[in-house]
XYZ file of C-alpha atoms in Angstrom:
616
model
C 41.690 -30.168 -22.706
C 41.648 -28.903 -19.497
C 44.457 -28.877 -16.558
C 42.770 -28.045 -13.282
C 44.935 -26.351 -10.475
C 43.460 -26.260 -6.959
C 45.067 -24.412 -4.180
C 44.123 -24.763 -0.490
C 43.681 -21.714 1.959
C 42.642 -24.143 4.898
C 44.915 -24.456 8.017
C 44.773 -28.456 7.445
C 46.315 -30.649 4.441
C 43.586 -31.460 1.802
C 43.844 -34.985 0.328
C 41.915 -35.240 -2.997
C 40.411 -38.620 -3.160
C 37.850 -38.466 -6.344
C 37.190 -36.275 -9.251
C 33.899 -36.494 -11.435
C 31.923 -34.844 -14.223
C 28.446 -36.246 -14.963
C 28.091 -35.070 -18.565
C 29.211 -37.445 -20.888
C 30.952 -35.094 -22.886
C 33.670 -34.484 -20.399
C 36.226 -36.924 -18.916
C 38.621 -36.770 -16.135
C 42.191 -37.981 -16.462
C 45.767 -38.117 -14.517
C 44.100 -37.369 -11.222
C 47.118 -38.209 -8.733
C 45.873 -40.293 -6.282
C 46.130 -39.572 -2.542
C 47.552 -35.884 -3.613
C 47.854 -33.922 -0.646
C 47.756 -29.989 -0.809
C 49.509 -28.247 1.888
C 48.001 -24.935 3.335
C 48.419 -21.983 1.067
C 49.814 -24.527 -1.774
C 48.601 -24.591 -5.464
C 48.856 -27.981 -7.251
C 47.804 -29.473 -10.715
C 45.883 -32.291 -9.764
C 43.703 -33.690 -12.869
C 43.307 -32.976 -16.842
C 39.687 -32.548 -18.110
C 38.999 -33.532 -21.815
C 35.997 -32.213 -23.930
C 34.686 -34.343 -27.060
C 33.024 -31.651 -29.081
C 30.551 -33.394 -31.341
C 28.566 -30.205 -32.690
C 29.822 -26.852 -33.798
C 26.722 -25.356 -31.799
C 28.124 -26.265 -28.547
C 26.532 -24.945 -25.663
C 27.207 -26.883 -22.328
C 27.025 -26.391 -18.713
C 27.807 -29.024 -16.072
C 29.868 -29.459 -12.935
C 33.055 -30.980 -11.821
C 33.226 -32.449 -8.143
C 36.322 -32.921 -6.163
C 36.265 -34.875 -2.857
C 38.921 -34.193 -0.438
C 38.921 -35.235 3.205
C 37.758 -31.887 4.300
C 34.783 -30.927 1.893
C 33.359 -31.552 -1.360
C 34.266 -28.808 -4.010
C 31.778 -28.014 -6.862
C 33.344 -26.220 -9.586
C 31.256 -24.827 -12.609
C 32.186 -25.804 -16.321
C 30.912 -24.104 -19.455
C 31.420 -24.617 -22.925
C 29.937 -21.938 -25.354
C 29.915 -21.194 -29.122
C 30.037 -17.567 -28.666
C 27.349 -16.848 -31.195
C 23.704 -15.028 -30.983
C 20.624 -16.551 -31.621
C 18.008 -15.430 -34.087
C 14.327 -15.776 -33.517
C 10.985 -14.149 -34.563
C 8.862 -12.841 -31.777
C 5.533 -13.045 -34.182
C 4.899 -13.420 -37.688
C 4.747 -10.644 -39.905
C 1.216 -9.199 -40.764
C 0.149 -10.521 -43.999
C 3.622 -12.180 -44.962
C 5.099 -15.668 -44.845
C 7.531 -14.481 -42.193
C 9.730 -17.294 -41.050
C 13.506 -17.985 -40.006
C 15.026 -20.568 -42.387
C 16.940 -22.354 -39.962
C 17.370 -25.654 -37.974
C 16.168 -25.893 -34.084
C 19.069 -26.839 -32.015
C 18.353 -27.866 -28.610
C 20.378 -26.244 -25.743
C 22.360 -28.515 -23.595
C 20.999 -26.972 -20.360
C 17.573 -27.301 -21.560
C 16.494 -23.740 -21.095
C 16.035 -22.295 -24.662
C 15.940 -23.391 -28.270
C 18.613 -22.050 -30.050
C 18.884 -20.691 -33.749
C 22.518 -20.134 -34.561
C 23.716 -17.174 -36.410
C 26.575 -18.919 -38.391
C 25.033 -22.143 -39.575
C 21.630 -21.034 -40.243
C 20.315 -18.667 -42.581
C 17.529 -15.580 -41.503
C 15.386 -14.487 -43.817
C 12.470 -11.925 -43.242
C 10.094 -13.143 -46.062
C 7.551 -9.867 -46.484
C 5.722 -11.705 -49.103
C 3.714 -9.602 -51.717
C 3.547 -6.033 -50.663
C 2.125 -2.724 -52.365
C 4.492 -0.059 -53.833
C 5.016 2.790 -51.395
C 3.886 0.753 -48.520
C 5.842 0.577 -45.458
C 6.317 -2.950 -43.928
C 7.760 -3.719 -40.634
C 9.117 -6.987 -39.407
C 10.613 -7.597 -35.946
C 13.515 -10.219 -34.898
C 15.306 -11.181 -31.862
C 18.987 -11.463 -31.412
C 19.849 -13.516 -28.156
C 22.983 -14.191 -26.081
C 22.842 -17.645 -24.712
C 26.596 -17.635 -23.764
C 27.516 -17.082 -20.117
C 29.688 -14.338 -21.304
C 28.958 -10.837 -22.900
C 28.747 -10.440 -26.560
C 29.615 -6.984 -28.311
C 27.314 -6.491 -31.175
C 27.955 -3.833 -33.925
C 26.063 -2.449 -36.838
C 27.036 -0.370 -39.826
C 24.406 2.026 -40.542
C 25.989 3.002 -44.163
C 24.131 -0.449 -45.167
C 20.526 1.179 -44.557
C 19.132 2.283 -47.828
C 16.804 5.336 -48.462
C 15.656 6.691 -52.296
C 15.878 4.602 -55.342
C 13.666 1.479 -55.691
C 13.512 0.634 -52.215
C 14.116 2.036 -48.544
C 15.622 -0.049 -45.891
C 16.413 0.601 -42.394
C 16.713 -1.280 -39.006
C 15.745 0.109 -35.353
C 16.519 -1.163 -31.837
C 13.145 -1.333 -30.001
C 14.167 -2.690 -26.682
C 16.661 -4.840 -24.724
C 15.226 -7.276 -22.273
C 16.795 -9.754 -19.827
C 14.814 -12.738 -19.423
C 15.832 -13.682 -15.654
C 13.641 -12.072 -14.330
C 12.099 -10.712 -17.522
C 12.784 -6.829 -17.390
C 13.379 -3.996 -20.078
C 16.759 -2.747 -20.064
C 18.094 0.746 -21.078
C 19.013 0.655 -24.932
C 20.709 4.012 -24.986
C 23.983 2.534 -25.933
C 22.685 2.001 -29.436
C 24.110 5.091 -31.020
C 21.788 6.124 -33.565
C 23.853 9.074 -34.534
C 27.187 7.724 -35.068
C 29.011 5.895 -37.938
C 28.649 2.805 -35.853
C 26.149 1.480 -33.714
C 27.148 -0.884 -30.774
C 25.421 -2.758 -28.261
C 26.618 -5.263 -25.456
C 24.229 -7.959 -24.900
C 24.966 -9.628 -21.207
C 24.504 -13.502 -20.642
C 20.755 -14.146 -21.364
C 20.028 -11.040 -22.643
C 17.728 -10.244 -25.930
C 17.546 -7.433 -28.475
C 14.469 -6.737 -30.338
C 14.932 -4.990 -33.676
C 12.427 -3.852 -36.372
C 13.348 -4.238 -40.064
C 11.597 -1.692 -42.392
C 11.104 -1.979 -46.149
C 9.503 0.024 -48.863
C 9.467 -0.312 -52.152
C 8.798 2.501 -54.686
C 8.218 0.792 -57.874
C 7.004 -2.791 -58.890
C 9.688 -5.411 -58.744
C 11.250 -8.512 -56.973
C 13.818 -8.011 -53.974
C 16.199 -9.707 -51.623
C 19.071 -8.464 -49.757
C 20.634 -8.481 -46.313
C 22.003 -6.399 -43.186
C 25.189 -7.453 -41.923
C 25.781 -7.553 -37.977
C 29.265 -8.243 -36.381
C 30.648 -9.634 -32.770
C 33.728 -10.579 -31.480
C 33.149 -14.054 -32.703
C 31.459 -13.881 -36.041
C 29.752 -11.836 -38.854
C 26.269 -12.906 -39.547
C 23.719 -11.387 -42.102
C 19.607 -11.205 -41.582
C 17.911 -11.163 -44.867
C 14.682 -9.829 -46.265
C 13.053 -9.999 -49.291
C 9.689 -8.958 -51.064
C 7.700 -8.479 -54.282
C 5.949 -5.302 -54.672
C 2.927 -4.732 -56.898
C 0.880 -1.776 -58.109
C -2.624 -1.498 -56.719
C -4.718 -0.136 -53.871
C -7.874 -0.603 -51.273
C -10.427 1.870 -51.634
C -13.406 2.215 -49.110
C -16.868 2.998 -50.722
C -17.755 5.310 -47.900
C -15.387 7.593 -46.481
C -15.958 8.410 -43.701
C -18.576 6.195 -42.003
C -20.623 7.790 -39.568
C -23.060 6.248 -37.045
C -26.000 8.023 -35.371
C -25.946 8.652 -31.636
C -25.962 5.608 -29.527
C -25.474 4.474 -26.085
C -24.257 1.468 -23.909
C -27.021 -1.083 -24.474
C -27.712 0.048 -28.329
C -25.868 -1.314 -30.966
C -25.399 0.176 -34.484
C -24.208 -1.302 -37.871
C -22.630 -0.192 -40.797
C -21.907 -2.108 -43.738
C -17.957 -2.455 -44.676
C -17.588 -2.225 -48.455
C -14.097 -2.188 -50.239
C -12.717 -2.190 -53.681
C -9.372 -3.301 -54.793
C -7.492 -2.138 -57.957
C -4.952 -4.789 -57.919
C -4.824 -7.263 -60.803
C -4.785 -10.400 -58.705
C -7.129 -11.550 -55.760
C -6.095 -10.207 -52.503
C -6.511 -12.240 -49.104
C -7.576 -10.098 -46.190
C -5.276 -11.190 -43.242
C -6.312 -8.678 -40.753
C -8.510 -5.607 -39.662
C -8.150 -3.626 -36.554
C -9.799 -0.380 -34.984
C -8.510 2.342 -32.922
C -11.296 2.487 -30.799
C -12.803 -0.678 -28.607
C -16.135 0.631 -29.030
C -16.329 0.204 -32.817
C -15.542 -3.420 -33.741
C -14.967 -4.687 -37.401
C -16.527 -8.181 -38.188
C -15.112 -9.821 -41.431
C -17.680 -12.135 -43.267
C -15.425 -12.387 -46.537
C -11.576 -12.580 -46.911
C -10.918 -12.572 -50.419
C -11.174 -9.599 -52.569
C -11.474 -9.907 -56.009
C -10.088 -7.291 -58.845
C -12.002 -4.006 -59.406
C -15.206 -5.314 -57.550
C -16.658 -3.449 -54.971
C -17.387 -6.256 -52.044
C -18.984 -5.967 -48.783
C -16.495 -8.107 -46.531
C -18.067 -7.263 -43.132
C -19.732 -4.618 -41.295
C -18.763 -2.310 -38.084
C -20.560 -2.469 -34.788
C -20.757 0.687 -32.731
C -21.115 -0.714 -29.213
C -20.935 2.416 -26.713
C -20.657 -0.025 -23.719
C -17.311 -1.513 -24.542
C -15.423 0.624 -22.382
C -13.657 0.249 -18.821
C -16.258 0.128 -16.293
C -15.716 3.566 -14.827
C -16.484 4.794 -17.926
C -19.865 3.413 -18.828
C -22.230 5.778 -17.702
C -25.095 3.585 -17.891
C -23.401 1.142 -15.767
C -23.879 0.373 -12.099
C -21.026 2.454 -10.709
C -21.605 1.311 -7.293
C -19.838 3.411 -4.558
C -17.237 1.754 -2.339
C -19.071 -0.111 0.583
C -17.101 1.966 3.010
C -18.599 5.258 1.595
C -22.520 3.792 2.125
C -22.693 2.049 5.503
C -25.919 3.608 6.210
C -27.488 2.858 2.703
C -28.670 -0.328 1.262
C -25.796 -2.495 -0.753
C -28.001 -3.145 -3.511
C -30.134 -1.299 -6.029
C -33.741 -2.215 -6.042
C -35.214 -4.774 -8.157
C -37.725 -4.856 -10.971
C -40.959 -3.806 -9.428
C -39.709 -2.809 -5.933
C -39.828 0.803 -4.384
C -37.190 3.318 -5.021
C -34.319 3.045 -2.658
C -31.447 5.490 -1.710
C -28.876 3.314 -3.642
C -30.823 4.069 -6.844
C -30.363 7.653 -6.204
C -26.837 7.283 -5.256
C -26.184 5.249 -8.715
C -28.051 7.576 -10.657
C -26.371 10.615 -9.580
C -22.759 9.175 -10.104
C -24.255 8.321 -13.902
C -25.539 11.995 -14.314
C -22.108 13.397 -13.147
C -20.065 11.048 -15.468
C -22.238 12.181 -18.200
C -21.718 15.794 -17.400
C -18.175 15.086 -17.440
C -18.139 13.337 -20.713
C -20.100 16.217 -22.341
C -17.701 18.997 -20.803
C -14.946 17.057 -22.237
C -16.346 16.880 -25.813
C -15.940 12.882 -25.412
C -19.445 12.373 -26.574
C -18.001 12.998 -30.113
C -15.776 9.917 -31.302
C -13.588 9.988 -34.208
C -11.853 6.537 -34.893
C -10.315 4.741 -37.699
C -10.071 1.021 -38.622
C -6.975 -0.357 -40.647
C -7.370 -3.282 -43.266
C -4.591 -5.316 -44.080
C -4.334 -7.784 -46.904
C -1.599 -10.464 -48.261
C -0.418 -7.354 -50.465
C -1.922 -4.200 -49.821
C -1.332 -3.336 -45.772
C -2.394 -0.284 -43.810
C -5.687 0.977 -45.631
C -7.430 3.203 -43.323
C -11.004 4.195 -43.076
C -12.073 7.128 -40.678
C -15.385 6.675 -38.491
C -17.282 9.191 -36.902
C -20.145 8.407 -34.046
C -21.583 9.998 -30.881
C -22.557 9.186 -27.572
C -25.966 10.272 -26.192
C -28.082 9.848 -22.878
C -31.319 8.030 -23.560
C -34.648 8.428 -22.273
C -37.731 5.997 -21.820
C -40.191 8.709 -21.953
C -41.359 9.750 -25.163
C -42.586 7.598 -28.072
C -39.808 6.757 -31.062
C -39.572 5.252 -34.309
C -37.932 1.790 -33.691
C -34.983 0.594 -35.739
C -35.539 -0.517 -38.826
C -34.069 -3.857 -38.219
C -33.105 -5.518 -35.021
C -29.540 -5.747 -33.235
C -27.054 -6.677 -34.464
C -28.063 -5.164 -37.684
C -29.430 -1.880 -36.692
C -29.255 1.318 -38.568
C -27.685 4.403 -37.908
C -30.504 6.203 -36.722
C -30.464 7.794 -33.267
C -32.166 5.150 -30.646
C -34.077 7.672 -28.871
C -32.881 11.380 -27.816
C -33.302 13.366 -24.850
C -33.401 16.881 -26.524
C -36.923 17.736 -26.133
C -38.295 19.676 -23.294
C -39.156 17.895 -19.966
C -41.861 15.200 -20.345
C -45.316 15.826 -18.818
C -48.769 14.384 -18.775
C -51.683 16.637 -19.011
C -55.333 15.861 -17.663
C -56.624 19.423 -18.792
C -59.646 20.505 -16.961
C -61.494 17.843 -14.976
C -64.972 17.972 -13.346
C -64.258 18.490 -9.373
C -65.409 15.479 -7.829
C -64.903 12.981 -10.820
C -61.565 10.888 -11.841
C -60.021 11.382 -14.933
C -57.188 8.781 -16.413
C -53.973 9.230 -18.436
C -51.291 6.881 -19.709
C -47.666 7.463 -19.836
C -46.160 6.700 -23.148
C -42.967 5.040 -23.038
C -40.127 3.464 -25.619
C -37.661 1.154 -24.879
C -34.699 2.154 -27.059
C -32.076 -0.419 -25.869
C -31.311 -3.880 -27.738
C -32.738 -5.949 -24.752
C -36.095 -5.988 -22.757
C -36.279 -3.016 -20.406
C -38.860 -3.261 -17.094
C -40.284 -0.033 -16.460
C -42.838 1.014 -13.722
C -44.369 4.196 -12.533
C -43.036 5.781 -9.100
C -44.890 8.145 -7.034
C -43.213 9.553 -3.834
C -45.167 10.930 -0.807
C -43.852 14.625 0.050
C -42.717 13.358 3.339
C -40.445 10.803 1.882
C -36.712 10.284 3.225
C -35.818 10.346 -0.528
C -37.150 14.024 -1.182
C -34.116 15.924 0.151
C -31.980 13.852 -2.314
C -34.030 14.106 -5.115
C -34.258 18.045 -4.531
C -30.194 18.175 -4.562
C -29.955 16.147 -7.598
C -32.927 18.429 -9.418
C -34.960 15.366 -10.420
C -38.528 17.091 -9.796
C -40.390 18.763 -7.229
C -43.201 16.627 -5.204
C -45.934 19.650 -4.567
C -48.635 19.382 -2.089
C -51.243 19.397 -4.728
C -49.696 15.908 -5.816
C -52.400 14.345 -3.596
C -54.877 14.770 -6.336
C -52.821 12.255 -8.475
C -52.870 8.697 -7.931
C -51.297 5.385 -9.486
C -53.175 2.710 -10.080
C -51.775 -0.983 -9.205
C -51.098 -1.733 -12.678
C -48.805 1.274 -12.826
C -47.019 0.712 -9.670
C -46.198 -3.039 -10.666
C -44.909 -1.914 -14.112
C -44.229 -4.186 -17.155
C -41.469 -5.765 -19.126
C -41.103 -3.577 -22.261
C -39.557 -5.412 -25.373
C -36.490 -4.238 -27.162
C -37.314 -1.442 -29.477
C -40.942 -1.214 -28.589
C -43.522 1.668 -27.539
C -45.762 1.042 -24.760
C -47.841 2.703 -22.154
C -47.472 2.918 -18.406
C -50.975 3.398 -15.921
C -53.083 4.472 -15.822
C -52.511 7.709 -13.767
C -55.760 8.700 -11.735
C -56.499 12.638 -11.448
C -59.459 13.411 -8.781
C -59.497 17.152 -8.228
C -61.347 18.366 -5.189
C -61.111 22.355 -5.881
C -61.047 24.566 -8.707
C -57.049 24.982 -9.061
C -54.170 23.802 -11.094
C -52.587 20.719 -9.484
C -49.140 19.282 -10.623
C -46.724 16.861 -9.216
C -43.622 14.876 -10.550
C -43.842 11.086 -11.322
C -40.953 8.653 -11.944
C -40.456 5.867 -14.689
C -38.144 3.879 -12.543
C -36.359 1.244 -14.992
C -33.200 -0.813 -15.379
C -32.035 1.373 -18.180
C -31.877 4.546 -17.107
C -32.946 4.225 -13.625
C -35.217 7.155 -13.332
C -37.022 9.625 -16.230
C -39.195 12.046 -14.776
C -42.897 12.758 -15.894
C -44.893 15.873 -14.588
C -48.241 15.593 -14.176
C -50.612 18.654 -14.747
C -54.008 18.619 -13.982
C -56.850 21.424 -13.163
C -60.225 21.242 -11.348
C -63.106 22.362 -12.997
C -66.670 22.900 -13.054
C -69.722 25.078 -14.741
C -71.421 27.812 -12.971
C -74.667 29.029 -14.239
C -75.678 32.366 -13.347
C -77.828 35.345 -15.052
C -77.063 38.918 -15.734
C -79.805 41.439 -16.054
C -79.116 43.818 -19.081
C -79.481 46.762 -16.940
C -77.547 45.847 -14.005
C -73.896 44.738 -13.476
C -74.824 42.208 -10.993
C -75.110 38.497 -11.501
C -78.128 36.458 -10.232
C -78.805 32.859 -9.532
C -82.665 33.417 -10.270
C -84.149 34.880 -13.119
C -87.086 37.233 -11.770
C -89.122 40.270 -13.110
C -91.364 42.220 -10.904
C -94.342 44.188 -12.321
C -95.459 46.896 -10.227
C -97.884 50.060 -10.920
C -95.206 52.232 -12.134
C -95.018 49.788 -15.207
C -98.635 50.252 -15.717
C -98.782 53.880 -15.116
C -96.403 54.645 -17.699
C -98.220 52.578 -20.311
C -101.574 54.384 -19.556
C -99.890 57.818 -19.649
C -98.406 57.067 -22.934
C -101.743 55.665 -24.483
C -103.817 58.245 -22.715
C -102.093 61.136 -24.670
C -102.266 59.231 -27.920
C -106.006 59.158 -27.448
C -106.701 62.619 -26.618
C -104.986 63.755 -29.655
C -107.317 61.816 -31.913
C -110.327 62.482 -29.588
C -110.535 64.891 -26.707
C -113.669 63.144 -25.314
C -112.208 59.587 -25.162
C -111.512 57.560 -21.692
C -108.113 55.550 -21.855
C -108.183 51.921 -21.908
C -105.572 48.976 -21.524
C -104.553 47.829 -25.025
C -105.217 43.899 -25.937
C -101.914 43.416 -27.039
C -100.130 44.719 -23.920
C -96.410 43.762 -23.958
C -93.771 44.208 -21.172
C -90.021 43.196 -22.316
C -86.609 42.778 -20.404
C -83.427 41.233 -21.133
C -81.495 38.833 -19.102
C -78.089 37.374 -20.081
C -77.182 33.645 -19.386
C -73.442 33.430 -18.082
C -71.361 30.365 -17.515
C -68.864 31.691 -14.819
C -67.177 28.410 -14.158
C -64.081 26.981 -16.265
C -66.142 24.006 -17.849
C -68.422 24.216 -20.778
C -72.216 23.806 -19.823
C -75.125 22.695 -22.237
C -78.633 24.148 -21.668
C -80.737 21.167 -22.463
C -84.282 23.369 -21.762
C -86.113 26.302 -20.240
C -89.445 26.909 -18.750
C -91.410 29.658 -16.582
C -93.456 28.926 -13.732
């Protein structure tokens, strides 16, 4: 029963003509009809009765008084003063639940779980010995007044058969939702205290750990100014563990666009089958995929596989992403990158540069080396961890490489394609001046998707050359005019995943006996640009004679016989005859032979074949 006293502060007399409450649980009695309240006067005007039909009372309504001057609204509350209990989420691998009934609040705002008339149990189910299992619960104040909560920390246990502790994680105000300071929870004192205002919730974490195989059930008591209630917990602990057959698991180098896969094999030493209830990874780039959920005792089992996908990062950390700059910073540049089969444009180089700088930052910070772990939880043993090692790399499409032994998503740990070798080059060797030599550029698609590749040759006067020079992407020499790209090389082709191919042909047309070189580009939608150095040398054979008695080279083989050659021959023979017969006359011999040696020399840089020889 509630008696209402009403006072008037107005300068006129108030006459109360009507009083009403909409809620059927309230009624108005003893209203003095035509009651007049003078200025500054306080009078008892009515009696309000409340019919309690439940111990979980939580009502909010309004009392309206109608006077000759105004309509007065008076808030009316009726509350039980208890805290409500709820679980924010099920416990991992356990049958966590609150054993209570759902009671609808009279204001329709929340679902109440009363602390006095319901039992609150955190059922951790079966856990492993020496495993720490944690469960969270909420205590909420639905009352319109502040509730003071107290907890005696001497209830916590350490050592012995089990360890039990309770921690306050945070305090929340739900209207609007905001996190509040929880420093009032004195962890160092003998008594921990916390004040919960109207509508506020406190999130607690209860941790249990068993040191031996047994069953246990117990509770912790909390006290308010209106009640003492118990939060209970129970578990059954068993001996056993989870072992990973490969520890750690190592992935080969990879990059965004190429996935690597490793099998996940585990063995349970528990005496009963276990059910895998969850598996998580500390790195978003390595994802566990489960294919089996039941582990049989003492049997190695492949329960799934691990996928290393280097592209599963934030956009700004993907060093093979588009990384387009802000439009305001590139008003004079094309807004889009060029498409397949199109010429190289400035935006291609801008994005390529941003990629290179990001990759240099990753290397400089050592972030290309990845160490991570996965945690596997079962309904008994939780928190089994496996270490993982992986590495990032920057791919290249130039240079052939062995493809994966199996296609994604079942790729092996072999490196998709490395860039550790020297700069790529295509050599034409010596080529006859005036002729044309052809070569193709060997390429390889190391990604899991088709990649379009085409050859690009820039004119030395192209507006892109200064930007290329600044980026160190290669040099375009004047001798590059000796090289040409065929129409098929310019058009390009679509290379399937993990496939080797050739682009071209590239034509070399030397016009002089000199070395020529230039930089060609393999434009593609994976790395944007890869450079290829084309090298060739113009050559020709040059046949000349060199007499054995001269250092001069001659084009014509000639030999003049004059009188001196014969005189020397006659003088030689005459002296021989006079020795034998002083009266004889010298004569030319029938076998007169003159001899002179000439060397045939190839003074060019290409081989010559002598096919015949004749003397006029």
